[in-house]
Structure formats: C-alpha cells, structure tokens
Amino acid sequence: MGGTDGTGGPLSGLTAQLMLAGVCAGYALGALLGWGSPYFSLIMGDFGLSAAALVASISCLLYARARGSRFRPAWLLFSFSSFMAAAGNAVWGWYEVVLGRSVPSPSLADLFFLLFAPPAIVGLLVLAKRPVTRAGWVCLALDAWLIGGSLLTLSWSLALAHTAHIDGEPVARAALSLAYPLLDIVLVSMVLALHFRRSQTNRSAINTAIAGLALTVLCDALFTSPLLRQSYSSGQLLDAGWFAGSLILAYAPWGVRRNEMPGPQRGQRLASRPIAGSLAALTPYLAAAVCTLGILYNVVEGRRVDRVVVLTGCTVVLALVVRQGIMLLDNIALTHELAQKENHFRSLVQGSSDVIMIAAPTGILRYVSPAAAGVYGREAEDLIGSELASLIHPEDLGSVVHEVRRFLAAPPSEEPTTRIECRFRSGTGEWLNVESTVNRHQGGLIFNSRDVTERVRLQAQLRHNAEHDPLTDLPNRALFTERVRKALGGRRAGDAGTAVLFIDLDGFKGVNDRLGHQAGDELLIQAARRLQDSVRAGDTAARLGGDEFAALILGDGGHDRSAREYQVHEIADRLRLTLSQPYRIDGTEVRVAASIGVAFAEPGISAGDLLRNADLAMYRAKAAGKDRVEMYAPQMQAEVVRRTELAARLRTALHDGEFALLHQPVVDLATGRISAVAAQARWRSAQGILFTPAEFMRVADASETPEADRTAELGRWLLEQAVEQAAERARLGHHTPVSVRLSARRLLDRSLPLNSIEALLTRHGLPSGALMIELADSDPRISFDELEHRLVALRRLGVRIALDGFGSGYAAINALRRLPVDVLKLDRGLVEGVVESARLHKITSGLLRIARDLGMQSVADGVDLPEQVLALRAMGCTHGQGMAFSGPLDEYRLRRVLVRDEYPVPGGVALPVLSGGSLPPIRSNNETPVPPT
C-alpha cells in the first residue's frame, strides 16, 4: 500500500500519506459539488463506498496472511468487518442505482451494516493489552460500561428516546433504528476504553486502525441522528467520512508501519506516559460527567426523566463505585508490595559487599551504602555530601571525568551502563583500586563499586613474573627485547650510542659440577646483583637464561661515535672485572670470568639484529680466550655464515667419502727410530682442493657453536679409521702405536655410545699400548672428576694418555695434578721460537724439566728445522714430530717408512735411549698400577 524509496525511509511514507489525503480530499470535493449529476452521485455514494471498504478488507486480509503474529486474528476481523461494510453499500447501490428505487427498511443491507460493528469490537479486544489479573478484566469491563452507559444516557436523552416512542412504527423498524446507534455506542466505548490499553507492538498501525474505525463510527452517529436521517441521500458529504475511514483502515497495516522509526526516542516515550496515564485515570470520571449531563438535559428541557436514563445512570454510578473500590484494594495491595520490595531492596543494598553511591549532577554524593565502612574504611555518613572528585586519585581523575562525560553524551538505549576503574582514597589514606559499574539516575549517576586491589596486585605480580627471571628477578629475554625495541624507536631512533652487552660467565658449569646446582644458583644471584648495581638508573640489566646475562646501555645523544665506543668499552671492561671478582658461597671462594660482546645500534637496525650482533661478539670473545670484551664487527656475521657452510659441507664430505686418513711419524730424537704415528684427517674436496686440519678442525672441535654437534661425527670417523688401520698394520707385523687427538668434551660426550673406545679395541683386537689419546687442553667447564674417571678406565685397557698443547693453556698444571697423563706434548708455539727466542728457550726448558721430573716422556709438535731438533734434544725432549723428519703420509708410504723404521737425526752426540725405542707406559707419580682387563 505505502511504497518505499528502496530504504523504507520517511520519504516513501510521506508520499503515500499525501496520495491518501489527495484521494480523500478529491472524494470530499466531488461530494460537496454533487458529482455533476444525481445518477453519478448515487454511483459514487454507493459503489464508491463499497469499493473503499473492499480495498480495506483486502488490505487487512493480505497483511494478516503475510504476518504470523499474535495480532493476526485482529486484522482478519477488521477484514471481515470491512467486507460487511462493502457488501452493505453494494446492496444499497443495487437498489438505488440498478433497480432505481428506494432501499426498503429493513433490508439485506441493514443486516450487513449491523454485522460491521461486532467483528471490529472483537478485533479491538485482540489488539488490547490483556489484563494479567481478574481485577484487571473486571476494570476493563467496567470502563467499557462507564463509557458506553454514559454515551447511551446522553444519546437517549437527545435522540433515541424520541426514536423509540414513535407511534405506529413497526417493531422491526424501531429495533433497527435503535440497533445502529447502540452498536456504534458499543464500538465507541471499546475504542475509548482500549485506546490507553493498546499493545506497544506496531503502535502506529494500531493507532491508525483505531482512527479509521473512529471516523466510521462518527459518521454512523451523524447518520442516525434525526437531523440527517430525514434528509440523507447517497453521494452527499457524509459519505466522504465513510470513504476516508475505509481508506485509512486499508493504509494502517502497511504505510504507517513502514514509516515508523525503528527506535523511538526514550525521552519522547517517557514524556507521553504521564499524559496517557492521566487521561486513562480521568476516563471513569469523564464518563460519569457525560451521564450527568444527559440527566441534566432532561431537567433543563422540562422533560420527565426517562426510566432508561435513570436505570443507565444508576448502573454507571454503581460501576464507578465498584471500580473505585477495586482500584482502592489494588492500590492497597500495590502499596504493600512496594513496601516489601523497598525493604527487600534496602536489605540487599545494606547487606551487599559492594558500595552503592548516588551522585548528583554536580558530583556531590547524595547516598552511600553502609558497605563503605568495610570496603573504604570510612563511614557512609562521612562520605555523604562530599565531592566525588576529591576521593579519586589525581592521576586518574582526568580519565574518569572523560569517561563520565562520554557516557552521559551517549544515547541511553545504546549504552545503558559503563565501567570505570580508578584509585579511591580509603580512611587510612591508602589508595585502593576500585572498579565501578555506572548507571544514570535522574540526571546524576549511580556507582556500584567494589574493591579490586588484590586483583590488581595479583595481575601486576603475574605480569612481573611473566617478564622477569624467577631466580634473579632481573628482566627476562622477552622484556629485555621489548625494551631494546623501545630504545631503538621513538625519540631515540637516531641515537647510535645505544649499545647492547651480552655477558657469559666462563667456568660456571665447573661451579655447578663441583659445588652443586644450589651453589650455582647462588652465584647467579650474586652476579645479577653486581650487574644491577653496575648499570646506570636508566639502563637495563637482564638474565637471558643459564649463565648468560645482558645489559642495555642507552645513548647520551652525542655524535662522537669513537668517544661513545670508548666509553661503552670502559663500562663493559669495568663490568667484566666486577663479575670476575671472587664470590663467597657457603664459605667457599669461587671464581668465574666473564666474556662480553658489545654491539651498537645503527640506523634502521631491528632489535633482533642488534641482539644477534651482541651475541656474535660475545662468542668471538669466548673463542679469543675468554675473560675479555669484544666489539661487534660486520665480518663476524660473515664468519658465522662461513663456519655454518663449512660445517654443512664437512658432513656432506664425510658421507661422500672425501676424507682421507694420514699419519705423521713421531721420531725418537736420540735414535731416529719411529716410536709412534699421529693420525690426522685431510679433506680432499670434489674440486680436488686438499684442506689441512687447521682449516676445518676448528669447526669440528668448536664447543660453543651449534655446528659442533653436526661435526662430532668427524671425530668418531677419525678414531674408528685410526684403530682399524692400526690393527691391520699390527697383523702385518708393524706394532707401532697410533695417537689420536680428542678433546675432553668429545671424550665425555654423552651422545656417544657408552664404552665406544673399548668396543673399538675389542672389535679390532688392538693390543695393549697400541692406542694413545692426545687430550686437548682441558675446557674449564669440563668436570675433572668425570674426566679423571674416564681416563682411568681407558688406562686399564692399556690406552695411553698424552696431554696435548702443553704450555699454551691455563689449565695444564691442574691437569697434571689431577689426570693420569703419560706423555706431555709441547705446543707448536713453543717449538717454533725455541731457537730464536731466549725467553721461549727458558720456558720450554722448564716445561721439559717438569716432564722429566715426573717421569714422563715428551713430544715436540711442529719440529720442522734441524736447529730445532738439536735445541730440543739438548733440553731433554725425547721425541719430535714435524717436517724435519716427515710430513703426513698415506697408508702405502707409511708402511714403507715403517719397514725402514729410522730417520737420520741431526748432530753427533746421542742421548740415552729408552729401551724399545717406543713410548713405554709411564705412569704419573701418584698413579697406582692397575693391570689391564
């Protein structure tokens, strides 16, 4: 009926209303002008009204079928009522237009017209809001009778009494004359009684339908009045009212419903309720006043008061008294229920653990619940009258005011409540964390507040635990990375003086192994305390995990990079010295060193890259001898990439058979006899390049890199091949021992199969004394107890132990004291300068004297010149290995040399030669002889 503009907006509804008004106005204008001819006037007055009522019937029927709500029966009844009106007008037109004679009375048209009112009355009952109690139903009936009785009294006094007493009129015609106004009175009564009880659902459509029915009833009342009854003919202006009433009813379910705004404003609805309630309350009294007017009319006119008027008036008064009695009882019950609810609400408020406060629009507290004494430590009476802003922490006041203003400006239907969290002053002056749910209240606010201080503290503690190391309470890796990220952004984005220090405690694992993990934890706590005390207030010290720490040194905004690097290097070195000071743990003095890597921020660098650079610099410090500070340089990253690629190529080369095993003879410096052979690996790549051990063994033996695990297989391959070839040579009659270089970490590697060396010796049948392990300078993190037990077990099998690189490491003396060593192997660095440097000559002589006093034999590695042979032999060195005798040999050349079994020795005087010409199993002075198993 009422189209839309595509969006269902107000434009389409306004267009439909204008069209409806135009059609009704056109019909009224035609009726006022007489339609141009009496015949056309009859057509429009009869069939025009029939067509309008038929349109209303079809419209209500279609709406009822399309909408399956609980009001569907009402619209079906309206459809039936309009159809009766259409049929009545059609019959009326049949007599006047088609047959050309007057409509008889009574006729079939009267039956249809009389059937118009009952369905409409029942339909209005369906649309009404149904009472929920019996008293409500009784009051509804009494209201209807009050309205109907008063209208009947007034109508009877004015016209109906005259109609009922016309002499000579047939009974049927008289009853018909009374039926029309009485039904209209009933319909009007229902319209008025239900106007204030209609449902809230689709209110505009219901109001429009009531308006259409009211207009129709009004026209019926005018039609039945004696003034118009005698002079009425079809096509007159009165028909325009019936016509408009039918079209309004047809328009009601469609156009007005679509023109209704989806969400009525809360303020408008609240404003209309008092007016509607007042009119509903005055309805009984207005009805009684109308009834009184009907009686007074008869008195003023000097007429005798009709019995119908008296009887109706008495029933109206009686209905009013009964209704007032019911309302009085209902009000008493409601008052009692309200008092109970108020007491219940007061009990809830006073017994609630939450504090309920009501603040006026000015911010003054008007009510505070008694729970304030337990929550805030302040009596409710002390808080009433104070300003809410004076109780809120100054730092939180701005955000609270902003949130309250935003909440009050928001539509209540969209945001009925809000939540505010702030700090509230308690009675003791302490600031409590308070969470409040805020509602509107008569222009002010209601606060439902609770103390959440413990929850806030717990959240802060959980956040602290997530961001800090549990042992040292320093920031952990996640928080440290976040602070580095913040330091590289914001106002410090261009400050290249910001630096990151990565710190590793050298020797910490040894403390754990010797004194236990509890002592290790105490050492970490003390080191963290020293680190925290050494950095500036704005800097950050952190523990990244294990024995690794870090420090963020913020830049000072200066532009002199060299000066800044010098300053940070001084800070790092001072920190190194601080962390290297002795630690007192359970009465024991413990020492560890610190390796520190430093990396500076660069334009555009990320936090991850800066941390990686500092980590690389720290590993360079450890590789360079530990207990030092290294600054990051770009080539460090290239070296890591190269080392990673080399490790990957090593593993591939081992699987592809690119490694070859060579042996270098160890010669007795007195006789020139070959006393042993040292196994060495060579890598011949696919391109034919032969790599020496110095180029790849450093990767294979690196203990600090992830590639070490990948290249451990190379060490196992070297050992297996050396034992297998030595066993094969022994079967051919060459019983020369073979020495294999192994680091202490490899020897104690738990990833290796247990007793792997023992299994090798058994599998290949290598005789006792045929294998010698060259133990690399001991890593301070290796447990000497474990290493000693391991070496003792190997010596039981006849495996001899040589201390390799003697003279280059700081742990040599400790190794001599603790480990079962048979042979001392001098470091190449001492041998190379033994002729030219008098200082090295004295050092080497002293070391050889130590070996001789301990009853150990000595081997000089890197003897490449005859002068070195003479000098070493003169100092008491027993054996030598180097290019002065032979380079590394393959298996074929080695067997030829072993057959000859002698090299020319420079010089003429021979030193005493130990029997056998080979290295006998000599034990240290504190070693107990144990027979091999």
CSV table of N, CA and C in Angstrom, one decimal, residues 163-272:
chain,number,residue,atom,x,y,z
A,163,THR,N,-36.9,8.3,19.1
A,163,THR,CA,-37.0,7.3,18.1
A,163,THR,C,-37.7,6.1,18.6
A,164,ALA,N,-37.5,5.7,19.9
A,164,ALA,CA,-38.1,4.5,20.5
A,164,ALA,C,-39.6,4.7,20.7
A,165,HIS,N,-40.1,6.0,20.8
A,165,HIS,CA,-41.5,6.2,21.1
A,165,HIS,C,-42.3,6.8,20.0
A,166,ILE,N,-41.9,6.5,18.7
A,166,ILE,CA,-42.7,7.0,17.6
A,166,ILE,C,-43.9,6.0,17.4
A,167,ASP,N,-45.0,6.6,17.5
A,167,ASP,CA,-46.2,5.7,17.4
A,167,ASP,C,-46.5,5.2,16.0
A,168,GLY,N,-47.0,4.1,15.9
A,168,GLY,CA,-47.3,3.5,14.6
A,168,GLY,C,-46.2,2.9,13.9
A,169,GLU,N,-44.9,3.0,14.3
A,169,GLU,CA,-43.8,2.5,13.6
A,169,GLU,C,-43.7,1.0,13.9
A,170,PRO,N,-43.4,0.1,12.9
A,170,PRO,CA,-43.3,-1.3,13.2
A,170,PRO,C,-42.1,-1.6,14.2
A,171,VAL,N,-42.3,-2.7,14.9
A,171,VAL,CA,-41.3,-3.1,15.9
A,171,VAL,C,-39.9,-3.3,15.3
A,172,ALA,N,-39.9,-4.0,14.1
A,172,ALA,CA,-38.6,-4.3,13.4
A,172,ALA,C,-37.9,-3.0,13.0
A,173,ARG,N,-38.7,-2.1,12.5
A,173,ARG,CA,-38.0,-0.8,12.1
A,173,ARG,C,-37.5,0.0,13.3
A,174,ALA,N,-38.3,-0.1,14.4
A,174,ALA,CA,-37.9,0.6,15.6
A,174,ALA,C,-36.6,0.0,16.2
A,175,ALA,N,-36.6,-1.4,16.2
A,175,ALA,CA,-35.4,-2.1,16.8
A,175,ALA,C,-34.2,-1.8,15.9
A,176,LEU,N,-34.5,-1.7,14.5
A,176,LEU,CA,-33.3,-1.4,13.6
A,176,LEU,C,-32.8,0.0,13.9
A,177,SER,N,-33.7,0.9,14.1
A,177,SER,CA,-33.3,2.3,14.4
A,177,SER,C,-32.5,2.4,15.6
A,178,LEU,N,-32.8,1.6,16.6
A,178,LEU,CA,-32.0,1.6,17.9
A,178,LEU,C,-30.7,0.8,17.8
A,179,ALA,N,-30.7,-0.3,16.9
A,179,ALA,CA,-29.5,-1.1,16.8
A,179,ALA,C,-28.3,-0.4,16.3
A,180,TYR,N,-28.5,0.5,15.3
A,180,TYR,CA,-27.4,1.2,14.7
A,180,TYR,C,-26.7,2.1,15.8
A,181,PRO,N,-27.4,2.9,16.5
A,181,PRO,CA,-26.7,3.8,17.5
A,181,PRO,C,-26.2,3.0,18.7
A,182,LEU,N,-26.9,1.9,19.1
A,182,LEU,CA,-26.4,1.2,20.2
A,182,LEU,C,-25.1,0.4,19.8
A,183,LEU,N,-25.0,-0.1,18.7
A,183,LEU,CA,-23.7,-0.8,18.2
A,183,LEU,C,-22.6,0.2,18.1
A,184,ASP,N,-23.0,1.4,17.6
A,184,ASP,CA,-22.0,2.5,17.5
A,184,ASP,C,-21.5,2.9,18.9
A,185,ILE,N,-22.4,2.9,19.8
A,185,ILE,CA,-22.0,3.3,21.2
A,185,ILE,C,-21.1,2.3,21.7
A,186,VAL,N,-21.4,1.0,21.5
A,186,VAL,CA,-20.5,-0.1,22.0
A,186,VAL,C,-19.1,0.0,21.3
A,187,LEU,N,-19.1,0.3,20.0
A,187,LEU,CA,-17.8,0.4,19.3
A,187,LEU,C,-17.0,1.6,19.8
A,188,VAL,N,-17.7,2.7,20.0
A,188,VAL,CA,-17.0,3.9,20.5
A,188,VAL,C,-16.5,3.6,21.9
A,189,SER,N,-17.3,2.9,22.7
A,189,SER,CA,-16.8,2.6,24.1
A,189,SER,C,-15.6,1.8,24.1
A,190,MET,N,-15.5,0.8,23.2
A,190,MET,CA,-14.4,-0.1,23.1
A,190,MET,C,-13.2,0.7,22.6
A,191,VAL,N,-13.4,1.6,21.6
A,191,VAL,CA,-12.3,2.4,21.1
A,191,VAL,C,-11.7,3.3,22.2
A,192,LEU,N,-12.6,3.9,23.0
A,192,LEU,CA,-12.0,4.8,24.0
A,192,LEU,C,-11.4,4.0,25.2
A,193,ALA,N,-12.1,2.9,25.5
A,193,ALA,CA,-11.6,2.1,26.7
A,193,ALA,C,-10.2,1.4,26.3
A,194,LEU,N,-10.1,1.0,25.1
A,194,LEU,CA,-8.8,0.3,24.7
A,194,LEU,C,-7.7,1.2,24.2
A,195,HIS,N,-8.1,2.5,24.0
A,195,HIS,CA,-7.1,3.4,23.5
A,195,HIS,C,-5.8,3.5,24.4
A,196,PHE,N,-6.1,3.5,25.7
A,196,PHE,CA,-5.0,3.6,26.7
A,196,PHE,C,-4.5,2.2,27.1
A,197,ARG,N,-5.0,1.1,26.5
A,197,ARG,CA,-4.6,-0.2,26.8
A,197,ARG,C,-4.0,-1.0,25.6
A,198,ARG,N,-3.7,-0.3,24.6
A,198,ARG,CA,-3.2,-0.9,23.4
A,198,ARG,C,-1.8,-1.5,23.6
A,199,SER,N,-1.5,-2.5,22.8
A,199,SER,CA,-0.1,-3.1,22.9
A,199,SER,C,0.9,-2.1,22.3
A,200,GLN,N,2.2,-2.3,22.8
A,200,GLN,CA,3.3,-1.4,22.3
A,200,GLN,C,3.8,-1.9,21.0
A,201,THR,N,3.4,-3.1,20.5
A,201,THR,CA,3.9,-3.6,19.3
A,201,THR,C,3.2,-3.0,18.1
A,202,ASN,N,3.9,-2.4,17.2
A,202,ASN,CA,3.4,-1.8,16.0
A,202,ASN,C,2.3,-0.8,16.3
A,203,ARG,N,2.7,0.1,17.2
A,203,ARG,CA,1.7,1.1,17.8
A,203,ARG,C,1.1,2.0,16.7
A,204,SER,N,1.9,2.4,15.7
A,204,SER,CA,1.4,3.3,14.7
A,204,SER,C,0.3,2.7,13.9
A,205,ALA,N,0.5,1.4,13.5
A,205,ALA,CA,-0.6,0.8,12.7
A,205,ALA,C,-1.8,0.6,13.5
A,206,ILE,N,-1.7,0.3,14.8
A,206,ILE,CA,-2.9,0.2,15.6
A,206,ILE,C,-3.6,1.5,15.8
A,207,ASN,N,-2.9,2.6,16.1
A,207,ASN,CA,-3.4,3.9,16.2
A,207,ASN,C,-4.2,4.3,14.9
A,208,THR,N,-3.6,4.0,13.8
A,208,THR,CA,-4.2,4.4,12.5
A,208,THR,C,-5.5,3.6,12.3
A,209,ALA,N,-5.5,2.3,12.6
A,209,ALA,CA,-6.7,1.5,12.5
A,209,ALA,C,-7.8,2.0,13.4
A,210,ILE,N,-7.5,2.4,14.7
A,210,ILE,CA,-8.5,2.9,15.6
A,210,ILE,C,-9.0,4.2,15.1
A,211,ALA,N,-8.1,5.1,14.5
A,211,ALA,CA,-8.6,6.3,13.9
A,211,ALA,C,-9.6,6.1,12.7
A,212,GLY,N,-9.3,5.1,11.9
A,212,GLY,CA,-10.2,4.8,10.8
A,212,GLY,C,-11.6,4.3,11.3
A,213,LEU,N,-11.6,3.5,12.3
A,213,LEU,CA,-12.8,3.0,12.9
A,213,LEU,C,-13.6,4.1,13.6
A,214,ALA,N,-12.8,5.0,14.3
A,214,ALA,CA,-13.4,6.1,15.0
A,214,ALA,C,-14.1,7.0,14.0
A,215,LEU,N,-13.5,7.3,12.9
A,215,LEU,CA,-14.1,8.1,11.8
A,215,LEU,C,-15.4,7.5,11.3
A,216,THR,N,-15.3,6.2,11.1
A,216,THR,CA,-16.5,5.5,10.6
A,216,THR,C,-17.7,5.5,11.6
A,217,VAL,N,-17.4,5.3,12.9
A,217,VAL,CA,-18.4,5.4,14.0
A,217,VAL,C,-19.0,6.8,14.0
A,218,LEU,N,-18.1,7.8,13.9
A,218,LEU,CA,-18.6,9.2,13.9
A,218,LEU,C,-19.6,9.5,12.8
A,219,CYS,N,-19.3,9.0,11.6
A,219,CYS,CA,-20.2,9.2,10.5
A,219,CYS,C,-21.5,8.4,10.7
A,220,ASP,N,-21.4,7.2,11.4
A,220,ASP,CA,-22.6,6.4,11.7
A,220,ASP,C,-23.5,7.2,12.7
A,221,ALA,N,-22.8,7.8,13.7
A,221,ALA,CA,-23.6,8.6,14.7
A,221,ALA,C,-24.3,9.8,14.0
A,222,LEU,N,-23.7,10.5,13.1
A,222,LEU,CA,-24.3,11.6,12.4
A,222,LEU,C,-25.5,11.1,11.5
A,223,PHE,N,-25.3,9.9,10.9
A,223,PHE,CA,-26.3,9.3,10.1
A,223,PHE,C,-27.6,9.0,10.8
A,224,THR,N,-27.4,8.5,12.1
A,224,THR,CA,-28.5,8.0,12.8
A,224,THR,C,-29.2,9.2,13.6
A,225,SER,N,-28.6,10.4,13.6
A,225,SER,CA,-29.3,11.5,14.3
A,225,SER,C,-30.5,11.9,13.5
A,226,PRO,N,-31.5,12.4,14.2
A,226,PRO,CA,-32.8,12.8,13.5
A,226,PRO,C,-32.6,13.9,12.5
A,227,LEU,N,-31.6,14.8,12.7
A,227,LEU,CA,-31.4,15.9,11.8
A,227,LEU,C,-31.0,15.4,10.4
A,228,LEU,N,-30.0,14.4,10.3
A,228,LEU,CA,-29.5,14.0,9.0
A,228,LEU,C,-30.3,12.7,8.5
A,229,ARG,N,-30.9,12.1,9.4
A,229,ARG,CA,-31.6,10.8,9.0
A,229,ARG,C,-32.7,11.1,8.0
A,230,GLN,N,-33.5,12.2,8.1
A,230,GLN,CA,-34.6,12.5,7.3
A,230,GLN,C,-34.1,13.1,5.9
A,231,SER,N,-33.0,13.8,5.9
A,231,SER,CA,-32.6,14.5,4.6
A,231,SER,C,-31.4,13.8,3.9
A,232,TYR,N,-30.9,12.6,4.5
A,232,TYR,CA,-29.7,12.0,3.9
A,232,TYR,C,-30.1,11.3,2.5
A,233,SER,N,-29.1,11.5,1.5
A,233,SER,CA,-29.2,10.7,0.3
A,233,SER,C,-27.8,10.4,-0.1
A,234,SER,N,-27.6,9.3,-0.9
A,234,SER,CA,-26.3,8.8,-1.2
A,234,SER,C,-25.6,9.9,-2.1
A,235,GLY,N,-24.2,10.0,-1.8
A,235,GLY,CA,-23.4,10.9,-2.6
A,235,GLY,C,-23.2,12.2,-1.9
A,236,GLN,N,-23.7,12.4,-0.7
A,236,GLN,CA,-23.5,13.6,0.0
A,236,GLN,C,-22.2,13.6,0.7
A,237,LEU,N,-21.9,14.8,1.4
A,237,LEU,CA,-20.6,15.0,2.0
A,237,LEU,C,-20.4,14.0,3.1
A,238,LEU,N,-21.5,13.4,3.8
A,238,LEU,CA,-21.3,12.5,4.9
A,238,LEU,C,-20.5,11.2,4.4
A,239,ASP,N,-20.8,10.9,3.1
A,239,ASP,CA,-20.1,9.7,2.5
A,239,ASP,C,-18.6,9.8,2.5
A,240,ALA,N,-18.1,11.1,2.4
A,240,ALA,CA,-16.6,11.3,2.4
A,240,ALA,C,-16.0,10.8,3.7
A,241,GLY,N,-16.7,10.9,4.8
A,241,GLY,CA,-16.2,10.4,6.1
A,241,GLY,C,-16.0,8.9,6.1
A,242,TRP,N,-17.1,8.2,5.6
A,242,TRP,CA,-17.0,6.7,5.5
A,242,TRP,C,-15.9,6.3,4.5
A,243,PHE,N,-15.8,7.0,3.4
A,243,PHE,CA,-14.8,6.7,2.4
A,243,PHE,C,-13.4,6.9,3.0
A,244,ALA,N,-13.2,8.0,3.7
A,244,ALA,CA,-11.8,8.2,4.3
A,244,ALA,C,-11.6,7.2,5.4
A,245,GLY,N,-12.6,6.8,6.2
A,245,GLY,CA,-12.4,5.8,7.3
A,245,GLY,C,-11.9,4.5,6.7
A,246,SER,N,-12.5,4.1,5.6
A,246,SER,CA,-12.1,2.8,4.9
A,246,SER,C,-10.7,2.8,4.4
A,247,LEU,N,-10.4,3.9,3.7
A,247,LEU,CA,-9.0,4.0,3.2
A,247,LEU,C,-8.0,4.1,4.3
A,248,ILE,N,-8.3,4.8,5.4
A,248,ILE,CA,-7.3,4.9,6.5
A,248,ILE,C,-7.1,3.5,7.1
A,249,LEU,N,-8.2,2.7,7.2
A,249,LEU,CA,-8.0,1.3,7.7
A,249,LEU,C,-7.2,0.5,6.7
A,250,ALA,N,-7.4,0.7,5.4
A,250,ALA,CA,-6.6,0.0,4.4
A,250,ALA,C,-5.1,0.4,4.5
A,251,TYR,N,-4.9,1.7,4.8
A,251,TYR,CA,-3.5,2.1,4.8
A,251,TYR,C,-2.8,1.7,6.1
A,252,ALA,N,-3.5,1.5,7.2
A,252,ALA,CA,-3.0,1.3,8.5
A,252,ALA,C,-1.9,0.3,8.6
A,253,PRO,N,-2.1,-1.0,8.2
A,253,PRO,CA,-1.1,-2.0,8.5
A,253,PRO,C,0.2,-1.9,7.6
A,254,TRP,N,0.1,-1.1,6.6
A,254,TRP,CA,1.3,-1.1,5.6
A,254,TRP,C,2.1,0.2,5.7
A,255,GLY,N,1.5,1.3,5.3
A,255,GLY,CA,2.2,2.5,5.2
A,255,GLY,C,2.7,3.1,6.5
A,256,VAL,N,1.9,3.2,7.5
A,256,VAL,CA,2.3,3.8,8.7
A,256,VAL,C,3.4,2.9,9.4
A,257,ARG,N,3.2,1.6,9.3
A,257,ARG,CA,4.2,0.7,9.9
A,257,ARG,C,5.6,0.9,9.3
A,258,ARG,N,5.7,1.1,8.0
A,258,ARG,CA,7.0,1.3,7.4
A,258,ARG,C,7.5,2.7,7.7
A,259,ASN,N,6.6,3.6,7.9
A,259,ASN,CA,7.1,5.0,8.2
A,259,ASN,C,7.5,5.2,9.6
A,260,GLU,N,7.3,4.2,10.5
A,260,GLU,CA,7.6,4.3,11.9
A,260,GLU,C,9.1,4.1,12.0
A,261,MET,N,9.7,5.0,12.8
A,261,MET,CA,11.2,4.9,13.1
A,261,MET,C,11.5,3.7,13.9
A,262,PRO,N,12.6,3.0,13.6
A,262,PRO,CA,12.9,1.8,14.2
A,262,PRO,C,13.1,1.9,15.7
A,263,GLY,N,13.6,2.9,16.2
A,263,GLY,CA,13.8,3.0,17.7
A,263,GLY,C,13.3,4.3,18.3
A,264,PRO,N,12.1,4.4,18.8
A,264,PRO,CA,11.6,5.6,19.3
A,264,PRO,C,12.5,6.1,20.4
A,265,GLN,N,12.5,7.4,20.5
A,265,GLN,CA,13.4,8.0,21.5
A,265,GLN,C,12.9,7.8,22.9
A,266,ARG,N,13.8,7.4,23.8
A,266,ARG,CA,13.4,7.1,25.1
A,266,ARG,C,12.7,8.3,25.8
A,267,GLY,N,13.3,9.5,25.6
A,267,GLY,CA,12.7,10.6,26.2
A,267,GLY,C,11.3,10.9,25.8
A,268,GLN,N,11.0,10.8,24.5
A,268,GLN,CA,9.6,11.0,24.0
A,268,GLN,C,8.7,10.0,24.6
A,269,ARG,N,9.1,8.7,24.7
A,269,ARG,CA,8.2,7.7,25.2
A,269,ARG,C,7.9,8.0,26.7
A,270,LEU,N,8.9,8.4,27.4
A,270,LEU,CA,8.7,8.7,28.8
A,270,LEU,C,7.9,9.9,29.0
A,271,ALA,N,8.0,10.9,28.1
A,271,ALA,CA,7.2,12.1,28.3
A,271,ALA,C,5.7,11.8,28.0
A,272,SER,N,5.4,10.9,27.1
A,272,SER,CA,4.0,10.6,26.7
A,272,SER,C,3.3,9.8,27.8
